[in-house]
Coordinates of C-alpha atoms in Angstrom, one line a residue:
M1465 CA -6.7 -18.0 25.0
T1466 CA -7.3 -17.1 21.4
E1467 CA -11.0 -17.5 20.5
E1468 CA -11.6 -20.0 17.7
P1469 CA -12.9 -18.5 14.4
T1470 CA -16.4 -19.3 13.4
P1471 CA -17.0 -21.2 10.2
A1472 CA -18.0 -18.0 8.5
Q1473 CA -14.8 -16.3 9.7
R1474 CA -12.7 -19.3 8.6
R1475 CA -14.2 -19.3 5.1
S1476 CA -13.7 -15.5 4.9
R1477 CA -10.0 -15.8 6.0
D1478 CA -9.4 -18.6 3.4
W1479 CA -10.9 -16.4 0.7
C1480 CA -8.6 -13.5 1.7
C1481 CA -5.5 -15.7 1.7
E1482 CA -6.3 -17.0 -1.7
L1483 CA -6.8 -13.5 -3.1
T1484 CA -3.5 -12.4 -1.6
K1485 CA -1.6 -15.3 -3.2
R1486 CA -3.2 -14.6 -6.5
T1487 CA -2.8 -10.8 -6.7
G1488 CA -0.6 -9.7 -3.8
R1489 CA 2.9 -10.4 -5.2
N1490 CA 5.1 -8.0 -3.2
F1491 CA 2.9 -8.1 -0.2
Y1492 CA 2.6 -11.9 -0.1
F1493 CA 6.4 -12.4 -0.1
S1494 CA 6.7 -10.0 2.8
F1495 CA 4.3 -12.2 4.8
V1496 CA 6.0 -15.6 4.4
A1497 CA 8.4 -15.0 7.3
L1498 CA 5.5 -14.6 9.7
P1499 CA 3.8 -17.3 11.9
R1500 CA 0.7 -18.7 10.2
N1501 CA -1.8 -16.7 12.3
L1502 CA -0.1 -13.4 11.6
R1503 CA 0.3 -14.3 7.9
R1504 CA -3.4 -14.9 7.6
D1505 CA -4.2 -11.6 9.4
M1506 CA -2.0 -9.7 6.9
C1507 CA -3.8 -11.4 4.1
V1508 CA -7.1 -10.3 5.5
L1509 CA -5.9 -6.7 5.6
Y1510 CA -4.5 -6.9 2.1
A1511 CA -7.8 -8.4 0.8
F1512 CA -9.7 -5.4 2.3
M1513 CA -7.3 -3.0 0.6
R1514 CA -7.4 -4.9 -2.7
T1515 CA -11.2 -5.0 -2.7
T1516 CA -11.4 -1.3 -2.1
D1517 CA -8.9 -0.5 -4.9
D1518 CA -10.8 -2.8 -7.3
I1519 CA -14.1 -1.0 -6.6
G1520 CA -12.5 2.4 -7.3
D1521 CA -10.6 1.1 -10.4
D1522 CA -13.5 -0.8 -12.0
E1523 CA -13.6 0.9 -15.5
A1524 CA -16.3 -1.4 -16.6
V1525 CA -18.7 0.9 -14.8
G1526 CA -19.1 4.7 -15.0
L1527 CA -17.6 7.2 -12.6
D1528 CA -20.9 7.9 -10.8
A1529 CA -21.4 4.1 -10.4
R1530 CA -18.0 3.7 -8.9
R1531 CA -18.6 6.6 -6.5
D1532 CA -21.9 5.0 -5.5
N1533 CA -20.2 1.6 -5.1
L1534 CA -17.5 3.1 -2.8
A1535 CA -20.3 4.7 -0.7
N1536 CA -22.1 1.4 -0.5
W1537 CA -18.8 -0.3 0.5
K1538 CA -18.4 2.2 3.3
Q1539 CA -21.9 1.3 4.5
E1540 CA -21.2 -2.4 4.2
L1541 CA -18.0 -2.0 6.2
A1542 CA -19.8 0.0 8.9
A1543 CA -22.5 -2.6 9.1
A1544 CA -20.0 -5.4 9.4
L1545 CA -18.1 -3.7 12.2
R1546 CA -21.4 -3.4 14.1
D1547 CA -22.1 -7.1 13.5
E1548 CA -25.1 -6.2 11.3
S1549 CA -24.0 -7.5 8.0
D1550 CA -21.2 -9.6 6.3
R1551 CA -22.3 -9.8 2.7
H1552 CA -18.8 -9.5 1.2
P1553 CA -16.5 -12.5 1.6
C1554 CA -13.7 -10.5 3.3
L1555 CA -15.9 -8.8 5.9
P1556 CA -16.3 -11.6 8.5
A1557 CA -12.5 -12.0 8.7
L1558 CA -11.9 -8.3 8.7
K1559 CA -14.4 -7.8 11.6
S1560 CA -12.5 -10.5 13.6
L1561 CA -9.2 -8.8 12.7
V1562 CA -10.3 -5.4 14.0
D1563 CA -11.7 -6.8 17.2
R1564 CA -8.6 -9.0 18.0
H1565 CA -6.0 -6.4 17.3
R1566 CA -8.1 -3.3 18.4
I1567 CA -7.5 -1.6 15.1
P1568 CA -9.1 1.9 15.1
E1569 CA -12.0 1.7 12.6
Q1570 CA -11.3 5.1 11.2
Y1571 CA -8.1 3.8 9.5
L1572 CA -10.2 1.6 7.3
F1573 CA -12.5 4.4 6.3
D1574 CA -9.5 6.6 5.6
V1575 CA -8.3 4.0 3.0
I1576 CA -11.7 4.2 1.3
D1577 CA -11.5 8.0 1.3
G1578 CA -8.1 7.7 -0.4
V1579 CA -9.4 5.5 -3.2
E1580 CA -12.3 7.9 -3.6
M1581 CA -9.7 10.7 -4.2
D1582 CA -8.6 8.8 -7.3
L1583 CA -12.0 8.6 -9.0
T1584 CA -11.3 11.8 -10.9
P1585 CA -8.0 12.9 -12.5
R1586 CA -5.7 13.9 -9.7
R1587 CA -3.4 17.0 -9.5
F1588 CA -1.5 18.0 -6.4
S1589 CA -0.2 21.6 -6.2
T1590 CA 2.4 20.8 -3.5
F1591 CA 4.0 17.9 -1.8
D1592 CA 1.9 18.7 1.4
E1593 CA -1.2 17.8 -0.6
L1594 CA 0.4 14.7 -2.0
R1595 CA 1.5 13.6 1.5
E1596 CA -2.1 13.9 2.7
Y1597 CA -3.2 11.5 -0.1
C1598 CA -0.3 9.1 0.8
Y1599 CA -1.5 9.0 4.4
K1600 CA -5.0 7.9 3.3
V1601 CA -4.0 5.2 0.9
A1602 CA -0.8 4.0 2.6
G1603 CA -0.1 5.6 5.9
A1604 CA -3.4 4.5 7.4
V1605 CA -2.5 1.0 6.2
G1606 CA 0.8 1.2 8.1
L1607 CA -1.1 2.1 11.3
C1608 CA -3.3 -1.0 10.8
C1609 CA -0.2 -3.1 10.3
I1610 CA 1.5 -2.1 13.6
H1611 CA -1.6 -3.1 15.5
I1612 CA -1.5 -6.5 13.9
W1613 CA 2.3 -7.0 14.4
G1614 CA 2.3 -5.7 18.0
Y1615 CA 4.1 -2.5 19.0
A1616 CA 4.9 -0.7 22.2
G1617 CA 4.7 3.1 22.5
E1618 CA 3.1 6.0 20.7
G1619 CA 6.5 6.7 19.1
A1620 CA 5.6 4.0 16.6
I1621 CA 2.9 6.1 15.0
A1622 CA 5.0 8.7 13.0
P1623 CA 7.5 6.1 11.5
A1624 CA 4.6 3.8 10.6
I1625 CA 3.0 6.6 8.6
D1626 CA 6.4 7.5 7.1
C1627 CA 6.8 3.8 6.1
G1628 CA 3.5 3.9 4.2
T1629 CA 4.4 7.1 2.6
A1630 CA 7.7 5.7 1.4
F1631 CA 5.9 2.7 -0.2
Q1632 CA 3.4 4.9 -1.9
L1633 CA 6.0 7.2 -3.3
T1634 CA 7.8 4.2 -4.7
N1635 CA 4.6 3.0 -6.3
I1636 CA 4.0 6.4 -7.8
L1637 CA 7.4 6.6 -9.4
R1638 CA 7.2 3.0 -10.7
D1639 CA 3.7 3.6 -12.2
L1640 CA 4.3 7.1 -13.5
G1641 CA 3.5 6.5 -17.1
E1642 CA 0.6 4.1 -16.5
D1643 CA -1.0 6.6 -14.1
A1644 CA -0.5 9.6 -16.4
A1645 CA -2.3 7.7 -19.2
R1646 CA -5.3 7.4 -16.9
G1647 CA -5.2 11.1 -16.1
R1648 CA -3.5 10.7 -12.7
V1649 CA -0.5 13.0 -12.2
Y1650 CA 0.8 12.5 -8.7
L1651 CA 4.0 14.5 -8.9
P1652 CA 3.4 18.0 -7.3
Q1653 CA 2.8 20.7 -9.9
D1654 CA 5.2 23.1 -8.2
E1655 CA 8.0 20.5 -8.6
L1656 CA 7.2 19.9 -12.3
I1657 CA 7.6 23.7 -12.7
R1658 CA 10.8 23.8 -10.7
F1659 CA 12.5 21.2 -12.9
G1660 CA 11.1 22.6 -16.1
Y1661 CA 9.3 19.4 -17.0
A1662 CA 5.9 20.1 -18.4
E1663 CA 2.9 18.0 -17.6
D1664 CA 2.2 17.3 -21.3
E1665 CA 5.8 15.9 -21.5
L1666 CA 4.8 13.4 -18.8
L1667 CA 1.6 12.5 -20.7
R1668 CA 3.8 11.8 -23.8
Q1669 CA 6.2 9.9 -21.6
T1670 CA 9.1 12.1 -22.6
D1671 CA 12.4 10.9 -21.1
N1672 CA 15.0 13.7 -21.1
D1673 CA 17.6 15.3 -18.8
R1674 CA 14.9 17.4 -17.0
F1675 CA 12.8 14.3 -16.3
R1676 CA 15.8 12.4 -14.9
S1677 CA 16.7 15.4 -12.6
L1678 CA 13.1 15.5 -11.4
M1679 CA 13.1 11.7 -10.8
A1680 CA 16.4 11.9 -8.9
F1681 CA 14.8 14.4 -6.6
Q1682 CA 11.8 12.2 -6.1
V1683 CA 13.8 9.1 -5.4
G1684 CA 15.9 11.1 -2.9
R1685 CA 12.8 12.2 -1.0
A1686 CA 11.5 8.6 -0.9
R1687 CA 14.8 7.4 0.6
E1688 CA 14.4 10.0 3.3
Y1689 CA 11.0 8.5 4.2
Y1690 CA 12.6 5.0 4.2
A1691 CA 15.2 6.3 6.6
S1692 CA 12.5 7.7 8.9
A1693 CA 10.7 4.4 8.8
E1694 CA 13.7 2.6 10.2
A1695 CA 12.8 4.1 13.7
L1696 CA 9.8 1.7 13.7
F1697 CA 12.1 -1.3 14.4
G1698 CA 12.6 -0.1 17.9
F1699 CA 8.9 -0.3 18.7
L1700 CA 7.9 -3.6 17.1
S1701 CA 7.6 -7.2 18.2
R1702 CA 10.0 -9.7 16.8
D1703 CA 7.6 -10.8 14.2
G1704 CA 6.8 -7.2 13.3
R1705 CA 10.5 -6.5 12.7
R1706 CA 10.7 -9.5 10.4
I1707 CA 7.9 -8.4 8.2
L1708 CA 9.0 -4.8 8.2
R1709 CA 12.5 -5.9 7.2
A1710 CA 11.0 -7.8 4.3
M1711 CA 8.7 -5.0 3.1
L1712 CA 11.5 -2.4 3.3
S1713 CA 13.8 -4.7 1.4
I1714 CA 11.3 -5.3 -1.4
Y1715 CA 10.2 -1.7 -1.8
R1716 CA 13.6 -0.3 -1.5
G1717 CA 14.7 -2.8 -4.1
L1718 CA 12.1 -1.4 -6.5
L1719 CA 13.5 2.1 -5.8
D1720 CA 17.1 0.8 -6.4
K1721 CA 16.0 -0.7 -9.8
I1722 CA 14.3 2.6 -10.8
E1723 CA 17.6 4.4 -10.1
A1724 CA 19.7 1.7 -11.8
A1725 CA 17.5 2.0 -14.9
N1726 CA 18.4 5.7 -15.1
Y1727 CA 14.8 6.4 -14.1
D1728 CA 13.3 4.9 -17.3
V1729 CA 9.9 3.9 -16.0
F1730 CA 8.2 4.4 -19.3
S1731 CA 9.6 1.6 -21.5
Q1732 CA 9.4 -1.1 -18.8
R1733 CA 7.6 -2.0 -15.6
I1734 CA 10.1 -2.1 -12.8
S1735 CA 9.8 -5.2 -10.7
L1736 CA 11.8 -7.7 -8.6
S1737 CA 12.4 -11.3 -9.8
L1738 CA 10.7 -14.2 -8.1
V1739 CA 14.1 -15.5 -6.9
R1740 CA 14.9 -12.1 -5.4
K1741 CA 11.7 -12.0 -3.5
W1742 CA 12.2 -15.4 -2.1
W1743 CA 15.7 -14.4 -1.1
I1744 CA 14.4 -11.4 0.7
A1745 CA 11.8 -13.5 2.5
A1746 CA 14.4 -16.0 3.6
R1747 CA 16.7 -13.3 4.9
S1748 CA 13.9 -11.7 6.9
F1749 CA 12.9 -15.1 8.4
F1750 CA 16.4 -15.6 9.7
G1751 CA 16.6 -12.1 11.0
R1752 CA 19.4 -10.8 8.7

């Protein structure tokens, strides 16, 4: 029998669900095909990720303060997992989530480490370095997800990480101009050199043939990670397959739109319409 949540856990869960509805957009539409309990659990996980991101991205405070705030957030998380503190509104529900689904705690700390990597302007010499970053900010989240959804077999681990990497690569390509303006250049330096596209061209948001060739290469790599993520279906519960189907459809849809726009991610923000997201959610619910 599932243990009833305490009043504090219920309030915390409701706070997480409200935050997800308000800010989650793509994630929330992936969740609507799930039974209520799983949908709430995914909202709790999203709320933790969003809170961590917001601490790292809070430009109202200085860099040192953000670094200190992330360190304090780690301490608060550790205390909550030990049942010693639950000061932040998402922590009681997160503690319950970790306990019920036996989520390895290190995955949550990996996510905080990934956000900490973004505190100073980022450069990645090679894709191997970028892949490590993608694991911390997205692959670790994928591993949390499969514990919530239910999976059978260690074979699920690698495609879950690849799934998170595919999503993060899509986000990087969509937000290329916005991130560059903040000093974050995620595309590997050796690949910029290979395609003859200078970093200062990226900072100026220069759209030319060399940029489009570079982007075509990056989109192709992301598609390879999406293909690897397909193996995850064979390890998941029925509900897990539903949400994975929705998430893959939404994020692949973003990648398709980037390609259809001839890789112009500078003059517009690539997104899916509300109708399109509801359609994807409905298809996922009915198992198509």
